[in-house]
Short mmCIF file of C-alpha atoms and ligand atoms in Angstrom, two decimals:
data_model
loop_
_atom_site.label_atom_id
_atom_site.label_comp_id
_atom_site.label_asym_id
_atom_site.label_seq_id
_atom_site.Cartn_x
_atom_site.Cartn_y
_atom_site.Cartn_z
CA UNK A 1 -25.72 12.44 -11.13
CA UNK A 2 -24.26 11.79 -14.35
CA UNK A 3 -26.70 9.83 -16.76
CA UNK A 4 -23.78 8.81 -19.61
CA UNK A 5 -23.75 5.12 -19.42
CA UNK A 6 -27.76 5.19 -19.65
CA UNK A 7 -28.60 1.64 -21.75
CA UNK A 8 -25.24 0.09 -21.38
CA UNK A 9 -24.53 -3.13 -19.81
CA UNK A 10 -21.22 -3.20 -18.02
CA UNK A 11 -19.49 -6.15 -16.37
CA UNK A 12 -17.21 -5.35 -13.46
CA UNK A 13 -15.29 -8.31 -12.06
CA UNK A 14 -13.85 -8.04 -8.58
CA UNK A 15 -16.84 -5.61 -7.97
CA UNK A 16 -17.39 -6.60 -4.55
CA UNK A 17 -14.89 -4.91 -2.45
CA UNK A 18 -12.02 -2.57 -2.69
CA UNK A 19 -11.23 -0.87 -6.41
CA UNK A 20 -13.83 -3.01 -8.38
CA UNK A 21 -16.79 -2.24 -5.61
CA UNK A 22 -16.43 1.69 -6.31
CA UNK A 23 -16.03 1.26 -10.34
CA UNK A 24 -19.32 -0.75 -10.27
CA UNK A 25 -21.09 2.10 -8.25
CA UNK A 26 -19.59 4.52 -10.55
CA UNK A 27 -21.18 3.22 -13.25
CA UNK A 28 -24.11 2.15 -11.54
CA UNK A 29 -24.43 5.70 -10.82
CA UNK A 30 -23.79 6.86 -14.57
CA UNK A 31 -26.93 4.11 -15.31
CA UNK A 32 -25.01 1.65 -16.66
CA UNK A 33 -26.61 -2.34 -15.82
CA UNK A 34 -24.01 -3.07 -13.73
CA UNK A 35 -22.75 -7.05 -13.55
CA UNK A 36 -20.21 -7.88 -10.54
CA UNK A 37 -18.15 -10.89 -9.78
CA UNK A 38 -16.12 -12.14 -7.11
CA UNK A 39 -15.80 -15.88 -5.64
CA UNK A 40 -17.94 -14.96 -2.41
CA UNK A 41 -21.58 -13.04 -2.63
CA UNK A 42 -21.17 -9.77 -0.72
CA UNK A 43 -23.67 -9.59 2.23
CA UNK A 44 -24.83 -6.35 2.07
CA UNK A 45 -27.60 -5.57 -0.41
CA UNK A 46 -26.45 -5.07 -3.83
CA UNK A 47 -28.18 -1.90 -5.48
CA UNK A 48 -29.52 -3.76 -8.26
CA UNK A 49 -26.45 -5.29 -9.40
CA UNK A 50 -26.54 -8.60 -10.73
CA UNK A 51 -24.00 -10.73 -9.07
CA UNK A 52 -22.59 -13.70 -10.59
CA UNK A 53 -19.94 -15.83 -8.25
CA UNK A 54 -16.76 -17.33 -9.96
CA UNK A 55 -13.07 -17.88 -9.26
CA UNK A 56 -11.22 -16.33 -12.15
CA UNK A 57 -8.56 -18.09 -11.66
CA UNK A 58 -10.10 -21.00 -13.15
CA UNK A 59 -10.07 -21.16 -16.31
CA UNK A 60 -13.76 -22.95 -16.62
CA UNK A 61 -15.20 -19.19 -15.14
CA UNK A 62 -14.71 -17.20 -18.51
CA UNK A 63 -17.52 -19.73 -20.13
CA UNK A 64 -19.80 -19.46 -17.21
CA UNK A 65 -19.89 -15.63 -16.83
CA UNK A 66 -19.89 -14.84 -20.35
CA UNK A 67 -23.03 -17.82 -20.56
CA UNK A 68 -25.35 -16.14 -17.96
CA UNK A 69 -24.57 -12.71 -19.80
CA UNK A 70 -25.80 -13.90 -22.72
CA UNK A 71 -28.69 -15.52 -21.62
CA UNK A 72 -29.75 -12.82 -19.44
CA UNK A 73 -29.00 -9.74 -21.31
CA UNK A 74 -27.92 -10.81 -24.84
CA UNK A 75 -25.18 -7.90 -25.03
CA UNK A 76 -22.31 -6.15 -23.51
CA UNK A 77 -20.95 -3.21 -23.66
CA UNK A 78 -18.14 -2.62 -21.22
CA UNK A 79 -16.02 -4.73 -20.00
CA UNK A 80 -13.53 -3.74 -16.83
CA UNK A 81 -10.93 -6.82 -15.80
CA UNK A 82 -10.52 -5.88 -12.20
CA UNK A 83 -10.07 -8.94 -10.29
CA UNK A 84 -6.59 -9.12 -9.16
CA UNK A 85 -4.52 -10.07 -6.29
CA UNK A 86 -0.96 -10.22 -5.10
CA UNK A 87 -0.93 -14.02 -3.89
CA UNK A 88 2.87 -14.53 -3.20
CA UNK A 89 5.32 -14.28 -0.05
CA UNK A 90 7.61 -11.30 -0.35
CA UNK A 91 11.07 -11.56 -0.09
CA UNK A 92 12.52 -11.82 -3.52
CA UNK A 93 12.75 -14.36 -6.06
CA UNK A 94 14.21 -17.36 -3.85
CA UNK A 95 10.71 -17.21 -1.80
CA UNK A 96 9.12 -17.85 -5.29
CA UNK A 97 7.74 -21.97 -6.49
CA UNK A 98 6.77 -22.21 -9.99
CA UNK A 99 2.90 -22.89 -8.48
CA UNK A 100 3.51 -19.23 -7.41
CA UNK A 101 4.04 -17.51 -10.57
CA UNK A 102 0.97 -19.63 -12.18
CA UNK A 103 -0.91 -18.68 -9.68
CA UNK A 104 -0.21 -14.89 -10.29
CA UNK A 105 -0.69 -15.71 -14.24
CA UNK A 106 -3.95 -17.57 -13.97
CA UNK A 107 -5.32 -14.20 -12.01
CA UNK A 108 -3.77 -11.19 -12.92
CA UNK A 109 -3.29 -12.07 -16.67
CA UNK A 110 -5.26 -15.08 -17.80
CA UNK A 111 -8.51 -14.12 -16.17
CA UNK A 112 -8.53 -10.81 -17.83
CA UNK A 113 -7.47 -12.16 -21.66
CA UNK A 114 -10.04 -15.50 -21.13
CA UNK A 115 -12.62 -13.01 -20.39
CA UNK A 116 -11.91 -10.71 -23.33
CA UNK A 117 -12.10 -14.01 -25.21
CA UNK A 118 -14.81 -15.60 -24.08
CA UNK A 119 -17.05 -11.87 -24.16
CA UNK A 120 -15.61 -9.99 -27.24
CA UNK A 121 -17.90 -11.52 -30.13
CA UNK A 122 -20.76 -9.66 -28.55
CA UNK A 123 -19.01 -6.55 -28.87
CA UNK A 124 -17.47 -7.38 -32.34
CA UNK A 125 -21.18 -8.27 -33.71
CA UNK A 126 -22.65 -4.55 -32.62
CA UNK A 127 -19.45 -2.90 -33.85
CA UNK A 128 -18.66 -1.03 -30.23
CA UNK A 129 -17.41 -1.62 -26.94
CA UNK A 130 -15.09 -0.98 -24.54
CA UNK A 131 -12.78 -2.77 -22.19
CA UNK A 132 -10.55 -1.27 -18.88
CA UNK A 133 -7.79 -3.87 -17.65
CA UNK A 134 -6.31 -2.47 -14.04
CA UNK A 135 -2.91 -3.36 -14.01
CA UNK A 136 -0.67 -1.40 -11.41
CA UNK A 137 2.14 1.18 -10.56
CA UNK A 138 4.52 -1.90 -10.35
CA UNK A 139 4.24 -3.35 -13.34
CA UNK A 140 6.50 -0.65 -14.45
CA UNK A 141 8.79 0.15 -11.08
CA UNK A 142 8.51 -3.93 -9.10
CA UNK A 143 9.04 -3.54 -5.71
CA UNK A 144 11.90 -6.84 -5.40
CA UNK A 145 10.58 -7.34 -1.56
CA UNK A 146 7.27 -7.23 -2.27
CA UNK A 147 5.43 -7.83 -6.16
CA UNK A 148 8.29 -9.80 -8.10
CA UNK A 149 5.75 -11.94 -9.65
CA UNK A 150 2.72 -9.90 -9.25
CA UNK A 151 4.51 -7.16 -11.13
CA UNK A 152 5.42 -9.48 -14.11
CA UNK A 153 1.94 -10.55 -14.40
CA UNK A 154 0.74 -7.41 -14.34
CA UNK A 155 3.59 -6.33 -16.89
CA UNK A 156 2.62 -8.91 -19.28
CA UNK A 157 -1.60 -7.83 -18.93
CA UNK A 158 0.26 -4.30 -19.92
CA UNK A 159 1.77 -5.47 -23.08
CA UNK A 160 -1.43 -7.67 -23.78
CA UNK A 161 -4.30 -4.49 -23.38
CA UNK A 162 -1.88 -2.51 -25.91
CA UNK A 163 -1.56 -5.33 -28.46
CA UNK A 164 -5.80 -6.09 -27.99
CA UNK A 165 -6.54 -2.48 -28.55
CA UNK A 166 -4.38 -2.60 -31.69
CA UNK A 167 -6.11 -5.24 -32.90
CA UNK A 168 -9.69 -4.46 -31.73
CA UNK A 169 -9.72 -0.68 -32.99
CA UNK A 170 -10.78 -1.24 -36.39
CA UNK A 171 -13.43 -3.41 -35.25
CA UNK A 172 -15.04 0.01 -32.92
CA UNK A 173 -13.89 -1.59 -29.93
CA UNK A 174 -11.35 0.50 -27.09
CA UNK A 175 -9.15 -0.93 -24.57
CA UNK A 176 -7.56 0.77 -21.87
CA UNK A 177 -5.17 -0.01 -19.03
CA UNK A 178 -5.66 1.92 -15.51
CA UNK A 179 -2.76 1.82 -13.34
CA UNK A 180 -2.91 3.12 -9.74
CA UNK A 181 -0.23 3.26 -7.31
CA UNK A 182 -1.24 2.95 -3.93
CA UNK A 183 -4.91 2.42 -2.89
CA UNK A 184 -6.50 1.64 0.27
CA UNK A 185 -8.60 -1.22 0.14
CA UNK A 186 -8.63 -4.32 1.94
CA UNK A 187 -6.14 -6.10 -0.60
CA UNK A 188 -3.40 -2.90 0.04
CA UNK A 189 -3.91 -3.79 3.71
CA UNK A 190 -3.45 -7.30 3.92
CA UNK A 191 -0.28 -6.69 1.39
CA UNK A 192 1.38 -4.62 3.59
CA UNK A 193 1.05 -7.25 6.77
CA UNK A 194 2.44 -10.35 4.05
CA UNK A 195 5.09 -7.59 3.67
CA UNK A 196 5.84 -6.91 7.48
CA UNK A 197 5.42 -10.48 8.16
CA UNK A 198 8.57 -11.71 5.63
CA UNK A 199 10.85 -9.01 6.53
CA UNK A 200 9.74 -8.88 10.32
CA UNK A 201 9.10 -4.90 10.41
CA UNK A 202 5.94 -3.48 11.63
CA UNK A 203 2.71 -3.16 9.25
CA UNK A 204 3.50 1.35 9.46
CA UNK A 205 7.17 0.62 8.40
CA UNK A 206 6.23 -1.66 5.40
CA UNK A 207 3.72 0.53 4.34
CA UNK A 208 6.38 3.74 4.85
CA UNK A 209 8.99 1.59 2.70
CA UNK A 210 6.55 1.17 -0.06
CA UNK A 211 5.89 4.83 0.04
CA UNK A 212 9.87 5.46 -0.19
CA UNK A 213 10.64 3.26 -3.04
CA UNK A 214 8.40 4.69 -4.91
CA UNK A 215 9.93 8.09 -4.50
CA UNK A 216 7.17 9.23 -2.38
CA UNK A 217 3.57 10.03 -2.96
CA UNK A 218 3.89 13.71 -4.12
CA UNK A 219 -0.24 14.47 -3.01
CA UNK A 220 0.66 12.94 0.33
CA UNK A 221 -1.40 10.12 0.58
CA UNK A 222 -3.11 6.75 -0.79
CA UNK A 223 -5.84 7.38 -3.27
CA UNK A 224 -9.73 5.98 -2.59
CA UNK A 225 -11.06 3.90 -4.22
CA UNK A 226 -14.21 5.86 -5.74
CA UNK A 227 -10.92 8.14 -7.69
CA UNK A 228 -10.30 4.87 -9.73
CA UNK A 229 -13.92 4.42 -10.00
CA UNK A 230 -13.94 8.28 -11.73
CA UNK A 231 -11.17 7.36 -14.13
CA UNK A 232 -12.83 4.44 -15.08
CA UNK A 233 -16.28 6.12 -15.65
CA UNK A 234 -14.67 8.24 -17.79
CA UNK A 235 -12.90 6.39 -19.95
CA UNK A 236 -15.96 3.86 -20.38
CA UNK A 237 -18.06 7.29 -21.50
CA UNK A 238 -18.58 8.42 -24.91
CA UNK A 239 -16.28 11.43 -23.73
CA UNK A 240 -13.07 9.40 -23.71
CA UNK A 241 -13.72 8.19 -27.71
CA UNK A 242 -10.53 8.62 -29.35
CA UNK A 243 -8.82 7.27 -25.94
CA UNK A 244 -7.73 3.52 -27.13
CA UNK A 245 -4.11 2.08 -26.31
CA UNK A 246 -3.29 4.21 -23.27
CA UNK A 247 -1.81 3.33 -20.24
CA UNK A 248 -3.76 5.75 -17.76
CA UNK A 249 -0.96 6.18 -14.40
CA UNK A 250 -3.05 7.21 -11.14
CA UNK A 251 -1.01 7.34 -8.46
CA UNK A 252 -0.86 11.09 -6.62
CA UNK A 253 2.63 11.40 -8.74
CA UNK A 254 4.54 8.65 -7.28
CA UNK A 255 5.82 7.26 -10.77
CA UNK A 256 8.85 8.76 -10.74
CA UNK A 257 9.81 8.67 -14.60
CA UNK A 258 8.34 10.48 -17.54
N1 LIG B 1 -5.13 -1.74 -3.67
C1 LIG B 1 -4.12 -1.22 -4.32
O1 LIG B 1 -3.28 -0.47 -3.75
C2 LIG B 1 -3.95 -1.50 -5.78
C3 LIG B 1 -2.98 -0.76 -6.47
C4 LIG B 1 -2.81 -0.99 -7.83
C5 LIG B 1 -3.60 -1.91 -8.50
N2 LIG B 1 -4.53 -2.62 -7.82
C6 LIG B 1 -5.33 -3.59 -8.59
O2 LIG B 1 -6.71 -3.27 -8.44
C7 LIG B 1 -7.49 -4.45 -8.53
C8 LIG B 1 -8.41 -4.54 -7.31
O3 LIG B 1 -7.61 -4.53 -6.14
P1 LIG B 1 -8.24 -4.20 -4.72
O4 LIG B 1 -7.12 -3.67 -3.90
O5 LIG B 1 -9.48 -3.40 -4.86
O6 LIG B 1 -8.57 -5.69 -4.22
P2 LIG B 1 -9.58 -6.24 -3.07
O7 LIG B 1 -9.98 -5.13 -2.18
O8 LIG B 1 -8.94 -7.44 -2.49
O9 LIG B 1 -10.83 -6.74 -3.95
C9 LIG B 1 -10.60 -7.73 -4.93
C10 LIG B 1 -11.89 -8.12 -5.62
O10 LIG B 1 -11.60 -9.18 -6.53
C11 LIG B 1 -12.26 -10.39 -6.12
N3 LIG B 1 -11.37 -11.52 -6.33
C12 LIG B 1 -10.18 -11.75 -5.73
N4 LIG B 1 -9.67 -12.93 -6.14
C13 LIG B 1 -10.56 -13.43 -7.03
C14 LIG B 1 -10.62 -14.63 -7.79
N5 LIG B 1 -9.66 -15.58 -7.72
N6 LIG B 1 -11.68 -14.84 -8.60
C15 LIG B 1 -12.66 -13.93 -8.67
N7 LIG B 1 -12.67 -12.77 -7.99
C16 LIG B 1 -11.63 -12.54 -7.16
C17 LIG B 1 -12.61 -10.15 -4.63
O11 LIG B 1 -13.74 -10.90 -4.20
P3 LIG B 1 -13.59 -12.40 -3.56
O12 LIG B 1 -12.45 -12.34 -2.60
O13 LIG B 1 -14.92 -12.68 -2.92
O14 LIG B 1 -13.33 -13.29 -4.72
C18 LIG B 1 -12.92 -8.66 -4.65
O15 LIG B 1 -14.21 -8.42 -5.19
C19 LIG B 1 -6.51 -5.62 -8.65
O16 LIG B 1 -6.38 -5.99 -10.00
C20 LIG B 1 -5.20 -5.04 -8.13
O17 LIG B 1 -4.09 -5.65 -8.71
C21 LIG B 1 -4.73 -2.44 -6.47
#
């Protein structure tokens, strides 16, 4: 047990299931306060978490998370930006309504950069913080059939955490971006049967074709969860201080490019 987060508040959103679920542990573990969001309460117990349910794709949830922060613990030290979902069809960019793309902007960018906003003057007043945004492998290498618009948005929440942690560095504050490639959670799973679903192959040969177009998964399989979670820990920690600005790639190799 590693005690480096004793005293700080962290607020994880998306910390329910999948990626965001094993960050919040993480630093549960480490002794942060842990905060979690999602839209639906999880049912099993929460391990002194405090949960607070809101859709970030509504713009109206920034205020009302960053409002019960406040009120209940008056500061904030970490922020990680986790919520994120691939909500379109596959199959290219004729498959694609302009309510699609917004709806991959409202959640994959906007909720991350309103929640920044609406959270960052508690961090600017005590001189410190830090925020994680987890973008994804794609953002750099889109997969056409699969995250055309995902991808972008994720693209864009790349160019935004750089920009933010220029900004925000003077001011003792450190952003990072985590990008994994593939990870199995529940959101990998039910991408890969949208994905055998609009090209009408089976769920193994989706997956397999992911695997391929990335150039292959050089450690040989998906990553869990809880190794994003260690990444994250890290770079929260007072060990990862001069770490602002970076793009952090986890992804057992796969990105094929230097
Ligand atoms: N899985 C992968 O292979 C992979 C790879 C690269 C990057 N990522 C990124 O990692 C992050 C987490 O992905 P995951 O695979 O762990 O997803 P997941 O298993 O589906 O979990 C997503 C979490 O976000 C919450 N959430 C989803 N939509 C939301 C909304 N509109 N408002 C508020 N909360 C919402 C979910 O709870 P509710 O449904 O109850 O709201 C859940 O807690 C995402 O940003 C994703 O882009 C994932």
């Amino acid at each position: 047990m590693n005690n480096s987060l004793n005293g700080k508040i962290a607020l994880v959103t998306g910390g329910t299931k999948g990626i965001g679920k094993a960050i919040a542990d993480k630093l549960s573990n480490a002794g942060a306060t842990v905060i979690i969001t999602a839209r639906t309460k999880p049912e099993e117990s929460l391990n002194g978490q405090y949960f607070i349910g809101a859709d970030l794709s509504k713009a109206e949830s920034a205020k009302t998370i960053s409002k019960q922060i406040l009120e209940k613990y008056g500061k904030l030290d970490i922020i990680v930006n986790n919520a994120g979902a691939n909500l379109t069809p596959g199959g290219g960019y004729s498959s694609l309504t302009d309510q699609d793309w917004d709806n991959e902007l409202q959640l994959n960018l906007m909720s991350a950069v309103r929640i920044n906003k609406a959270l960052l003057p508690l961090m600017i007043e005590k001189k410190t913080g830090v925020i994680i945004n987890i973008s994804m492998n794609p953002a750099i290498q889109p997969i056409w059939e699969m995250t055309m618009a995902y991808s972008a948005a994720k693209a864009a929440l790349n160019a935004y955490s750089k920009a933010l942690a220029s900004e925000l560095g003077s001011k003792g504050i450190r952003v990072n971006t985590v990008s994994p490639g593939l990870v199995k959670t529940p959101q990998m799973h039910q991408a890969m049967e949208n994905m055998s679903r609009s090209l009408n192959i089976t769920v193994e040969e989706a997956t397999q074709s992911v695997i391929n177009k990335l150039g292959g998964v050089p450690l040989g399989r998906p990553a869990e969860p809880e190794e994003i979670g260690d990444l994250v820990r890290f770079l929260v920690s007072n060990e990862a201080s001069y770490i602002t600005g970076a793009i952090y790639q986890i992804d057992g190799g796969s990105m094929a490019v230097v």
